[in-house]
Short mmCIF file of the N, C-alpha and C atoms (twelve columns), coordinates in Angstrom:
data_MODEL
# 
_entry.id   MODEL 
# 
loop_
_atom_site.group_PDB 
_atom_site.id 
_atom_site.type_symbol 
_atom_site.label_atom_id 
_atom_site.label_alt_id 
_atom_site.label_comp_id 
_atom_site.label_asym_id 
_atom_site.label_seq_id 
_atom_site.Cartn_x 
_atom_site.Cartn_y 
_atom_site.Cartn_z 
_atom_site.pdbx_PDB_model_num 
ATOM 1   N N  . MET A 1   82.380  115.536 88.405  1 
ATOM 2   C CA . MET A 1   82.867  115.228 89.350  1 
ATOM 3   C C  . MET A 1   83.118  116.409 89.506  1 
ATOM 4   N N  . SER A 2   82.862  116.792 91.353  1 
ATOM 5   C CA . SER A 2   83.728  118.229 90.607  1 
ATOM 6   C C  . SER A 2   85.234  118.065 92.065  1 
ATOM 7   N N  . ILE A 3   86.167  118.295 91.656  1 
ATOM 8   C CA . ILE A 3   86.785  118.530 92.199  1 
ATOM 9   C C  . ILE A 3   87.524  119.865 93.036  1 
ATOM 10  N N  . THR A 4   87.609  119.900 94.750  1 
ATOM 11  C CA . THR A 4   88.166  121.673 95.538  1 
ATOM 12  C C  . THR A 4   89.489  121.408 95.920  1 
ATOM 13  N N  . ASN A 5   89.702  121.198 95.942  1 
ATOM 14  C CA . ASN A 5   91.028  120.521 96.117  1 
ATOM 15  C C  . ASN A 5   91.863  121.582 94.961  1 
ATOM 16  N N  . GLN A 6   92.786  122.891 95.203  1 
ATOM 17  C CA . GLN A 6   92.988  123.564 94.673  1 
ATOM 18  C C  . GLN A 6   94.282  123.361 93.874  1 
ATOM 19  N N  . GLN A 7   95.436  122.526 95.314  1 
ATOM 20  C CA . GLN A 7   96.541  122.575 93.841  1 
ATOM 21  C C  . GLN A 7   96.047  121.149 93.022  1 
ATOM 22  N N  . VAL A 8   95.339  120.057 93.022  1 
ATOM 23  C CA . VAL A 8   94.892  119.451 92.551  1 
ATOM 24  C C  . VAL A 8   94.467  119.691 91.118  1 
ATOM 25  N N  . ASN A 9   93.431  120.798 90.938  1 
ATOM 26  C CA . ASN A 9   93.060  121.438 90.131  1 
ATOM 27  C C  . ASN A 9   93.681  122.690 89.172  1 
ATOM 28  N N  . GLU A 10  95.107  123.205 89.816  1 
ATOM 29  C CA . GLU A 10  95.499  123.519 88.833  1 
ATOM 30  C C  . GLU A 10  96.668  122.666 88.087  1 
ATOM 31  N N  . HIS A 11  96.984  121.299 88.462  1 
ATOM 32  C CA . HIS A 11  97.676  120.276 88.356  1 
ATOM 33  C C  . HIS A 11  97.257  119.634 86.682  1 
ATOM 34  N N  . ALA A 12  98.726  119.004 86.157  1 
ATOM 35  C CA . ALA A 12  98.319  118.993 85.163  1 
ATOM 36  C C  . ALA A 12  99.262  117.352 84.591  1 
ATOM 37  N N  . PHE A 13  98.135  116.680 85.358  1 
ATOM 38  C CA . PHE A 13  98.527  115.723 85.255  1 
ATOM 39  C C  . PHE A 13  98.738  115.127 83.716  1 
ATOM 40  N N  . LEU A 14  99.796  114.046 83.725  1 
ATOM 41  C CA . LEU A 14  100.923 113.431 83.261  1 
ATOM 42  C C  . LEU A 14  101.589 114.551 81.658  1 
ATOM 43  N N  . GLN A 15  101.320 115.302 81.982  1 
ATOM 44  C CA . GLN A 15  102.395 116.693 81.897  1 
ATOM 45  C C  . GLN A 15  102.929 115.822 80.593  1 
ATOM 46  N N  . MET A 16  104.298 115.310 80.809  1 
ATOM 47  C CA . MET A 16  105.387 114.829 80.323  1 
ATOM 48  C C  . MET A 16  104.610 113.427 79.292  1 
ATOM 49  N N  . MET A 17  104.433 113.099 79.858  1 
ATOM 50  C CA . MET A 17  102.845 112.221 78.853  1 
ATOM 51  C C  . MET A 17  102.787 112.789 77.151  1 
ATOM 52  N N  . TYR A 18  101.772 113.682 77.529  1 
ATOM 53  C CA . TYR A 18  101.851 114.189 76.758  1 
ATOM 54  C C  . TYR A 18  102.326 114.791 76.113  1 
ATOM 55  N N  . GLU A 19  103.085 115.087 76.134  1 
ATOM 56  C CA . GLU A 19  103.876 116.020 75.261  1 
ATOM 57  C C  . GLU A 19  105.067 115.164 74.447  1 
ATOM 58  N N  . ASP A 20  104.860 113.869 74.889  1 
ATOM 59  C CA . ASP A 20  106.020 113.167 73.983  1 
ATOM 60  C C  . ASP A 20  104.916 112.539 72.947  1 
ATOM 61  N N  . PRO A 21  104.796 112.748 72.493  1 
ATOM 62  C CA . PRO A 21  103.861 111.120 70.720  1 
ATOM 63  C C  . PRO A 21  104.081 109.958 71.064  1 
ATOM 64  N N  . TYR A 22  105.103 110.069 71.201  1 
ATOM 65  C CA . TYR A 22  104.845 107.755 71.172  1 
ATOM 66  C C  . TYR A 22  103.380 107.722 72.766  1 
ATOM 67  N N  . PHE A 23  103.433 109.501 73.625  1 
ATOM 68  C CA . PHE A 23  101.527 108.093 74.108  1 
ATOM 69  C C  . PHE A 23  100.007 108.565 72.955  1 
ATOM 70  N N  . PRO A 24  99.581  108.755 73.298  1 
ATOM 71  C CA . PRO A 24  98.663  108.824 72.766  1 
ATOM 72  C C  . PRO A 24  97.824  109.164 73.691  1 
ATOM 73  N N  . ASN A 25  97.458  110.808 73.649  1 
ATOM 74  C CA . ASN A 25  96.100  111.258 74.295  1 
ATOM 75  C C  . ASN A 25  95.080  110.911 74.130  1 
ATOM 76  N N  . HIS A 26  94.350  110.307 73.317  1 
ATOM 77  C CA . HIS A 26  92.938  109.820 73.939  1 
ATOM 78  C C  . HIS A 26  93.207  108.705 75.216  1 
ATOM 79  N N  . VAL A 27  94.497  107.921 74.926  1 
ATOM 80  C CA . VAL A 27  94.418  106.870 76.397  1 
ATOM 81  C C  . VAL A 27  94.960  107.475 76.952  1 
ATOM 82  N N  . LEU A 28  95.781  108.803 77.239  1 
ATOM 83  C CA . LEU A 28  96.160  109.272 77.916  1 
ATOM 84  C C  . LEU A 28  94.592  110.259 78.433  1 
ATOM 85  N N  . ASP A 29  94.161  111.216 78.000  1 
ATOM 86  C CA . ASP A 29  92.926  111.774 78.276  1 
ATOM 87  C C  . ASP A 29  91.797  110.823 79.772  1 
ATOM 88  N N  . LYS A 30  92.076  109.037 79.411  1 
ATOM 89  C CA . LYS A 30  91.915  107.974 79.501  1 
ATOM 90  C C  . LYS A 30  92.276  107.825 81.884  1 
ATOM 91  N N  . GLY A 31  93.595  108.002 80.996  1 
ATOM 92  C CA . GLY A 31  95.043  108.280 82.286  1 
ATOM 93  C C  . GLY A 31  94.320  108.632 83.724  1 
ATOM 94  N N  . THR A 32  94.265  110.279 82.689  1 
ATOM 95  C CA . THR A 32  94.195  110.994 83.575  1 
ATOM 96  C C  . THR A 32  92.575  111.532 84.177  1 
ATOM 97  N N  . GLU A 33  91.640  111.055 83.191  1 
ATOM 98  C CA . GLU A 33  90.244  110.307 84.127  1 
ATOM 99  C C  . GLU A 33  90.150  109.915 85.618  1 
ATOM 100 N N  . ILE A 34  91.207  108.705 85.299  1 
ATOM 101 C CA . ILE A 34  90.988  107.817 86.472  1 
ATOM 102 C C  . ILE A 34  91.847  108.407 87.621  1 
ATOM 103 N N  . LEU A 35  92.647  109.032 87.257  1 
ATOM 104 C CA . LEU A 35  93.216  110.354 88.287  1 
ATOM 105 C C  . LEU A 35  92.680  111.205 88.943  1 
ATOM 106 N N  . ARG A 36  91.987  112.049 88.284  1 
ATOM 107 C CA . ARG A 36  90.718  112.981 88.807  1 
ATOM 108 C C  . ARG A 36  89.617  112.322 90.101  1 
ATOM 109 N N  . ARG A 37  88.944  111.085 89.017  1 
ATOM 110 C CA . ARG A 37  88.437  110.506 89.629  1 
ATOM 111 C C  . ARG A 37  88.244  109.481 90.956  1 
ATOM 112 N N  . LEU A 38  90.556  109.511 90.695  1 
ATOM 113 C CA . LEU A 38  90.827  108.692 92.897  1 
ATOM 114 C C  . LEU A 38  90.825  110.593 93.176  1 
ATOM 115 N N  . CYS A 39  91.126  111.770 92.912  1 
ATOM 116 C CA . CYS A 39  91.036  112.221 93.172  1 
ATOM 117 C C  . CYS A 39  89.486  113.139 94.181  1 
ATOM 118 N N  . ALA A 40  88.647  113.118 93.226  1 
ATOM 119 C CA . ALA A 40  87.315  112.822 93.456  1 
ATOM 120 C C  . ALA A 40  86.497  111.606 94.288  1 
ATOM 121 N N  . GLN A 41  86.855  110.838 94.665  1 
ATOM 122 C CA . GLN A 41  87.267  109.608 95.592  1 
ATOM 123 C C  . GLN A 41  87.634  110.432 96.918  1 
ATOM 124 N N  . ILE A 42  88.490  110.554 96.970  1 
ATOM 125 C CA . ILE A 42  89.041  110.686 98.006  1 
ATOM 126 C C  . ILE A 42  88.493  111.782 99.156  1 
ATOM 127 N N  . GLU A 43  88.495  112.705 98.041  1 
ATOM 128 C CA . GLU A 43  87.444  114.376 98.951  1 
ATOM 129 C C  . GLU A 43  86.234  113.622 99.304  1 
ATOM 130 N N  . ALA A 44  84.715  112.711 98.531  1 
ATOM 131 C CA . ALA A 44  83.803  112.038 98.584  1 
ATOM 132 C C  . ALA A 44  83.984  111.235 99.943  1 
ATOM 133 N N  . GLU A 45  84.488  110.709 100.403 1 
ATOM 134 C CA . GLU A 45  84.894  110.206 101.804 1 
ATOM 135 C C  . GLU A 45  86.916  109.814 101.613 1 
ATOM 136 N N  . PRO A 46  86.913  111.024 102.553 1 
ATOM 137 C CA . PRO A 46  88.430  111.313 102.957 1 
ATOM 138 C C  . PRO A 46  88.930  109.164 104.044 1 
ATOM 139 N N  . PRO A 47  89.825  108.902 103.577 1 
ATOM 140 C CA . PRO A 47  90.884  107.746 103.896 1 
ATOM 141 C C  . PRO A 47  90.641  108.040 105.985 1 
ATOM 142 N N  . ALA A 48  90.565  107.579 106.543 1 
ATOM 143 C CA . ALA A 48  90.877  107.533 107.615 1 
ATOM 144 C C  . ALA A 48  92.556  107.272 107.503 1 
ATOM 145 N N  . ASP A 49  93.172  106.551 106.750 1 
ATOM 146 C CA . ASP A 49  94.627  106.719 107.421 1 
ATOM 147 C C  . ASP A 49  94.441  106.106 106.051 1 
ATOM 148 N N  . LEU A 50  96.327  105.182 106.598 1 
ATOM 149 C CA . LEU A 50  96.375  104.637 104.915 1 
ATOM 150 C C  . LEU A 50  96.551  104.138 104.339 1 
ATOM 151 N N  . THR A 51  95.610  102.468 104.917 1 
ATOM 152 C CA . THR A 51  95.890  101.433 104.698 1 
ATOM 153 C C  . THR A 51  94.402  102.012 103.526 1 
ATOM 154 N N  . LYS A 52  93.164  102.988 104.234 1 
ATOM 155 C CA . LYS A 52  92.312  103.353 103.126 1 
ATOM 156 C C  . LYS A 52  92.695  104.295 102.090 1 
ATOM 157 N N  . LEU A 53  94.310  105.160 102.078 1 
ATOM 158 C CA . LEU A 53  93.925  105.194 101.590 1 
ATOM 159 C C  . LEU A 53  94.818  104.473 100.302 1 
ATOM 160 N N  . TYR A 54  95.432  103.252 99.913  1 
ATOM 161 C CA . TYR A 54  96.055  102.669 98.887  1 
ATOM 162 C C  . TYR A 54  94.669  101.101 98.883  1 
ATOM 163 N N  . GLU A 55  93.546  101.280 99.478  1 
ATOM 164 C CA . GLU A 55  92.365  100.012 98.585  1 
ATOM 165 C C  . GLU A 55  91.703  101.499 97.341  1 
ATOM 166 N N  . LEU A 56  92.025  103.197 97.893  1 
ATOM 167 C CA . LEU A 56  91.551  103.979 96.542  1 
ATOM 168 C C  . LEU A 56  92.534  103.396 95.855  1 
ATOM 169 N N  . THR A 57  94.091  103.739 96.167  1 
ATOM 170 C CA . THR A 57  94.932  103.923 94.789  1 
ATOM 171 C C  . THR A 57  95.167  102.866 94.055  1 
ATOM 172 N N  . GLN A 58  94.835  101.401 95.254  1 
ATOM 173 C CA . GLN A 58  95.247  100.421 94.312  1 
ATOM 174 C C  . GLN A 58  93.888  99.631  93.055  1 
ATOM 175 N N  . ARG A 59  92.404  100.270 93.148  1 
ATOM 176 C CA . ARG A 59  91.785  100.538 92.570  1 
ATOM 177 C C  . ARG A 59  92.452  101.467 91.006  1 
ATOM 178 N N  . ALA A 60  92.397  102.140 91.006  1 
ATOM 179 C CA . ALA A 60  93.135  103.341 90.788  1 
ATOM 180 C C  . ALA A 60  94.247  102.805 89.364  1 
ATOM 181 N N  . THR A 61  95.242  101.916 89.577  1 
ATOM 182 C CA . THR A 61  96.174  101.247 89.919  1 
ATOM 183 C C  . THR A 61  95.696  100.118 88.785  1 
ATOM 184 N N  . GLU A 62  94.898  98.849  89.255  1 
ATOM 185 C CA . GLU A 62  94.186  98.479  88.499  1 
ATOM 186 C C  . GLU A 62  93.648  99.085  86.577  1 
ATOM 187 N N  . GLU A 63  92.756  100.217 87.126  1 
ATOM 188 C CA . GLU A 63  92.447  100.840 86.092  1 
ATOM 189 C C  . GLU A 63  93.754  100.744 85.313  1 
ATOM 190 N N  . PHE A 64  94.254  101.666 85.331  1 
ATOM 191 C CA . PHE A 64  95.880  102.003 84.824  1 
ATOM 192 C C  . PHE A 64  96.289  100.325 83.602  1 
ATOM 193 N N  . ASN A 65  95.860  99.401  84.821  1 
ATOM 194 C CA . ASN A 65  96.851  97.751  84.067  1 
ATOM 195 C C  . ASN A 65  95.403  97.733  82.986  1 
ATOM 196 N N  . ALA A 66  94.732  98.410  82.513  1 
ATOM 197 C CA . ALA A 66  93.549  97.861  81.708  1 
ATOM 198 C C  . ALA A 66  93.768  98.561  81.150  1 
ATOM 199 N N  . LEU A 67  94.566  99.613  80.764  1 
ATOM 200 C CA . LEU A 67  95.056  100.727 79.465  1 
ATOM 201 C C  . LEU A 67  95.638  100.298 79.253  1 
ATOM 202 N N  . GLU A 68  96.996  99.551  79.641  1 
ATOM 203 C CA . GLU A 68  97.512  99.101  78.667  1 
ATOM 204 C C  . GLU A 68  96.978  98.113  77.510  1 
ATOM 205 N N  . ALA A 69  96.332  98.059  77.444  1 
ATOM 206 C CA . ALA A 69  96.075  97.244  75.744  1 
ATOM 207 C C  . ALA A 69  95.947  97.878  74.909  1 
ATOM 208 N N  . GLU A 70  95.326  99.552  75.484  1 
ATOM 209 C CA . GLU A 70  94.451  100.067 74.775  1 
ATOM 210 C C  . GLU A 70  96.473  100.967 74.640  1 
ATOM 211 N N  . PHE A 71  97.519  100.954 75.225  1 
ATOM 212 C CA . PHE A 71  98.623  102.145 74.664  1 
ATOM 213 C C  . PHE A 71  98.691  100.939 74.153  1 
ATOM 214 N N  . GLU A 72  98.745  99.469  73.963  1 
ATOM 215 C CA . GLU A 72  99.602  98.502  73.053  1 
ATOM 216 C C  . GLU A 72  99.131  98.842  71.641  1 
ATOM 217 N N  . ALA A 73  97.537  98.652  71.776  1 
ATOM 218 C CA . ALA A 73  96.306  98.970  71.038  1 
ATOM 219 C C  . ALA A 73  96.689  100.259 68.996  1 
ATOM 220 N N  . ALA A 74  97.841  100.772 70.397  1 
ATOM 221 C CA . ALA A 74  97.956  102.185 69.618  1 
ATOM 222 C C  . ALA A 74  99.748  102.751 69.368  1 
ATOM 223 N N  . ASP A 75  100.144 100.760 69.462  1 
ATOM 224 C CA . ASP A 75  102.050 101.363 69.394  1 
ATOM 225 C C  . ASP A 75  102.466 102.384 70.781  1 
ATOM 226 N N  . SER A 76  101.964 101.724 72.103  1 
ATOM 227 C CA . SER A 76  102.494 102.522 72.470  1 
ATOM 228 C C  . SER A 76  102.490 101.453 73.983  1 
ATOM 229 N N  . GLU A 77  103.421 102.169 75.144  1 
ATOM 230 C CA . GLU A 77  103.313 101.501 75.695  1 
ATOM 231 C C  . GLU A 77  103.262 102.039 77.276  1 
ATOM 232 N N  . ILE A 78  103.173 101.331 78.579  1 
ATOM 233 C CA . ILE A 78  103.973 101.971 79.897  1 
ATOM 234 C C  . ILE A 78  105.045 100.958 80.325  1 
ATOM 235 N N  . GLU A 79  105.674 102.335 79.659  1 
ATOM 236 C CA . GLU A 79  107.321 101.776 80.004  1 
ATOM 237 C C  . GLU A 79  107.914 102.526 80.904  1 
ATOM 238 N N  . THR A 80  109.644 103.009 80.786  1 
ATOM 239 C CA . THR A 80  109.663 102.810 81.997  1 
ATOM 240 C C  . THR A 80  109.686 104.374 82.102  1 
ATOM 241 N N  . THR A 81  109.601 105.144 81.523  1 
ATOM 242 C CA . THR A 81  109.357 106.971 81.506  1 
ATOM 243 C C  . THR A 81  107.728 106.889 82.193  1 
ATOM 244 N N  . ALA A 82  106.722 106.605 81.580  1 
ATOM 245 C CA . ALA A 82  105.886 106.420 81.319  1 
ATOM 246 C C  . ALA A 82  105.176 105.834 83.524  1 
ATOM 247 N N  . ARG A 83  105.482 104.698 83.243  1 
ATOM 248 C CA . ARG A 83  105.735 104.273 84.351  1 
ATOM 249 C C  . ARG A 83  106.119 105.751 85.963  1 
ATOM 250 N N  . GLU A 84  107.209 106.221 85.443  1 
ATOM 251 C CA . GLU A 84  107.588 106.911 86.616  1 
ATOM 252 C C  . GLU A 84  106.484 108.350 86.641  1 
ATOM 253 N N  . GLU A 85  106.443 108.308 85.609  1 
ATOM 254 C CA . GLU A 85  105.464 109.407 86.049  1 
ATOM 255 C C  . GLU A 85  104.258 109.191 86.835  1 
ATOM 256 N N  . ILE A 86  103.267 108.553 85.189  1 
ATOM 257 C CA . ILE A 86  102.375 107.679 86.735  1 
ATOM 258 C C  . ILE A 86  102.225 107.011 88.020  1 
ATOM 259 N N  . CYS A 87  103.423 106.556 88.349  1 
ATOM 260 C CA . CYS A 87  104.167 106.224 89.928  1 
ATOM 261 C C  . CYS A 87  103.896 108.129 90.668  1 
ATOM 262 N N  . GLU A 88  104.626 109.246 89.796  1 
ATOM 263 C CA . GLU A 88  104.560 110.686 90.880  1 
ATOM 264 C C  . GLU A 88  103.644 110.509 90.526  1 
ATOM 265 N N  . GLU A 89  101.944 111.235 89.936  1 
ATOM 266 C CA . GLU A 89  101.013 111.678 89.678  1 
ATOM 267 C C  . GLU A 89  99.724  110.708 90.494  1 
ATOM 268 N N  . PHE A 90  101.337 109.713 91.650  1 
ATOM 269 C CA . PHE A 90  99.888  109.407 92.179  1 
ATOM 270 C C  . PHE A 90  100.560 109.284 93.562  1 
ATOM 271 N N  . CYS A 91  101.739 109.796 93.603  1 
ATOM 272 C CA . CYS A 91  102.300 110.745 95.024  1 
ATOM 273 C C  . CYS A 91  101.941 111.622 95.000  1 
ATOM 274 N N  . PHE A 92  101.629 112.655 94.115  1 
ATOM 275 C CA . PHE A 92  101.094 114.356 94.204  1 
ATOM 276 C C  . PHE A 92  99.757  113.808 95.130  1 
ATOM 277 N N  . ILE A 93  99.009  112.950 94.790  1 
ATOM 278 C CA . ILE A 93  97.862  112.803 94.433  1 
ATOM 279 C C  . ILE A 93  97.594  112.912 96.411  1 
ATOM 280 N N  . ALA A 94  98.913  111.797 96.889  1 
ATOM 281 C CA . ALA A 94  98.589  111.197 98.112  1 
ATOM 282 C C  . ALA A 94  99.424  112.371 99.082  1 
ATOM 283 N N  . ASP A 95  100.499 113.631 98.176  1 
ATOM 284 C CA . ASP A 95  101.098 114.338 98.974  1 
ATOM 285 C C  . ASP A 95  99.280  115.610 99.708  1 
ATOM 286 N N  . ALA A 96  98.648  115.872 98.046  1 
ATOM 287 C CA . ALA A 96  97.821  116.582 97.913  1 
ATOM 288 C C  . ALA A 96  96.451  116.727 99.216  1 
ATOM 289 N N  . TYR A 97  95.985  115.951 99.514  1 
ATOM 290 C CA . TYR A 97  95.136  115.441 100.114 1 
ATOM 291 C C  . TYR A 97  95.775  114.675 102.129 1 
ATOM 292 N N  . GLY A 98  97.373  115.251 102.053 1 
ATOM 293 C CA . GLY A 98  97.719  115.163 103.405 1 
ATOM 294 C C  . GLY A 98  97.973  113.676 103.702 1 
ATOM 295 N N  . PHE A 99  98.716  112.972 102.963 1 
ATOM 296 C CA . PHE A 99  99.122  112.005 103.178 1 
ATOM 297 C C  . PHE A 99  100.681 111.495 102.831 1 
ATOM 298 N N  . GLU A 100 101.488 112.702 102.726 1 
ATOM 299 C CA . GLU A 100 102.922 112.426 102.683 1 
ATOM 300 C C  . GLU A 100 103.382 111.705 103.288 1 
ATOM 301 N N  . ASP A 101 103.454 110.751 104.100 1 
ATOM 302 C CA . ASP A 101 103.757 109.773 104.999 1 
ATOM 303 C C  . ASP A 101 104.015 108.293 103.758 1 
ATOM 304 N N  . ALA A 102 102.899 108.193 102.484 1 
ATOM 305 C CA . ALA A 102 102.717 107.128 102.420 1 
ATOM 306 C C  . ALA A 102 103.437 107.084 100.876 1 
ATOM 307 N N  . ASP A 103 103.683 104.853 100.975 1 
ATOM 308 C CA . ASP A 103 104.893 104.509 100.781 1 
ATOM 309 C C  . ASP A 103 104.833 104.826 98.990  1 
ATOM 310 N N  . PRO A 104 105.579 105.819 98.243  1 
ATOM 311 C CA . PRO A 104 105.372 105.082 96.669  1 
ATOM 312 C C  . PRO A 104 105.498 103.318 95.821  1 
ATOM 313 N N  . GLU A 105 106.140 103.394 96.221  1 
ATOM 314 C CA . GLU A 105 105.818 101.570 95.752  1 
ATOM 315 C C  . GLU A 105 103.833 101.350 96.524  1 
ATOM 316 N N  . GLU A 106 104.154 100.681 97.679  1 
ATOM 317 C CA . GLU A 106 102.909 100.859 98.067  1 
ATOM 318 C C  . GLU A 106 101.120 101.398 96.795  1 
ATOM 319 N N  . LEU A 107 101.653 102.843 96.766  1 
ATOM 320 C CA . LEU A 107 100.317 103.714 96.683  1 
ATOM 321 C C  . LEU A 107 100.366 102.782 95.057  1 
ATOM 322 N N  . THR A 108 101.118 102.230 93.895  1 
ATOM 323 C CA . THR A 108 100.831 101.626 93.033  1 
ATOM 324 C C  . THR A 108 101.190 99.688  93.001  1 
ATOM 325 N N  . ALA A 109 100.713 99.155  94.292  1 
ATOM 326 C CA . ALA A 109 102.026 98.224  94.220  1 
ATOM 327 C C  . ALA A 109 100.794 97.101  93.255  1 
ATOM 328 N N  . SER A 110 99.518  97.036  92.785  1 
ATOM 329 C CA . SER A 110 99.181  96.265  91.742  1 
ATOM 330 C C  . SER A 110 99.493  96.569  91.131  1 
ATOM 331 N N  . ARG A 111 100.341 97.362  90.035  1 
ATOM 332 C CA . ARG A 111 100.228 97.507  88.946  1 
ATOM 333 C C  . ARG A 111 101.498 96.270  88.905  1 
ATOM 334 N N  . GLU A 112 101.166 96.837  86.981  1 
ATOM 335 C CA . GLU A 112 101.427 95.577  86.525  1 
ATOM 336 C C  . GLU A 112 102.234 95.933  85.318  1 
ATOM 337 N N  . TRP A 113 102.738 96.798  85.368  1 
ATOM 338 C CA . TRP A 113 103.664 98.165  84.112  1 
ATOM 339 C C  . TRP A 113 104.691 98.078  85.065  1 
# 
């Protein structure tokens, strides 16, 4: 999965969560992979408009939904701080790929956390 966007390559996804021992690194690693895979998908097949971008971000959001059980198994959860940081990462990705007008709520509309 090669990402060519320099801004994305230099970005440390979920950094604040990695700095908090409440969040298990092995689960955060999976979250980072979800975000990087989303970037690779955007680069491989650039969305023509916001609707197409939202389709991609909804699939990634559903992958985060599935991670909730792994957070819980590690005595953690996607709580307020985590929810905000994850949503900010989706906004960062939208901006990095030229979708500055993306609605932050719509990017993760299918979230269950």
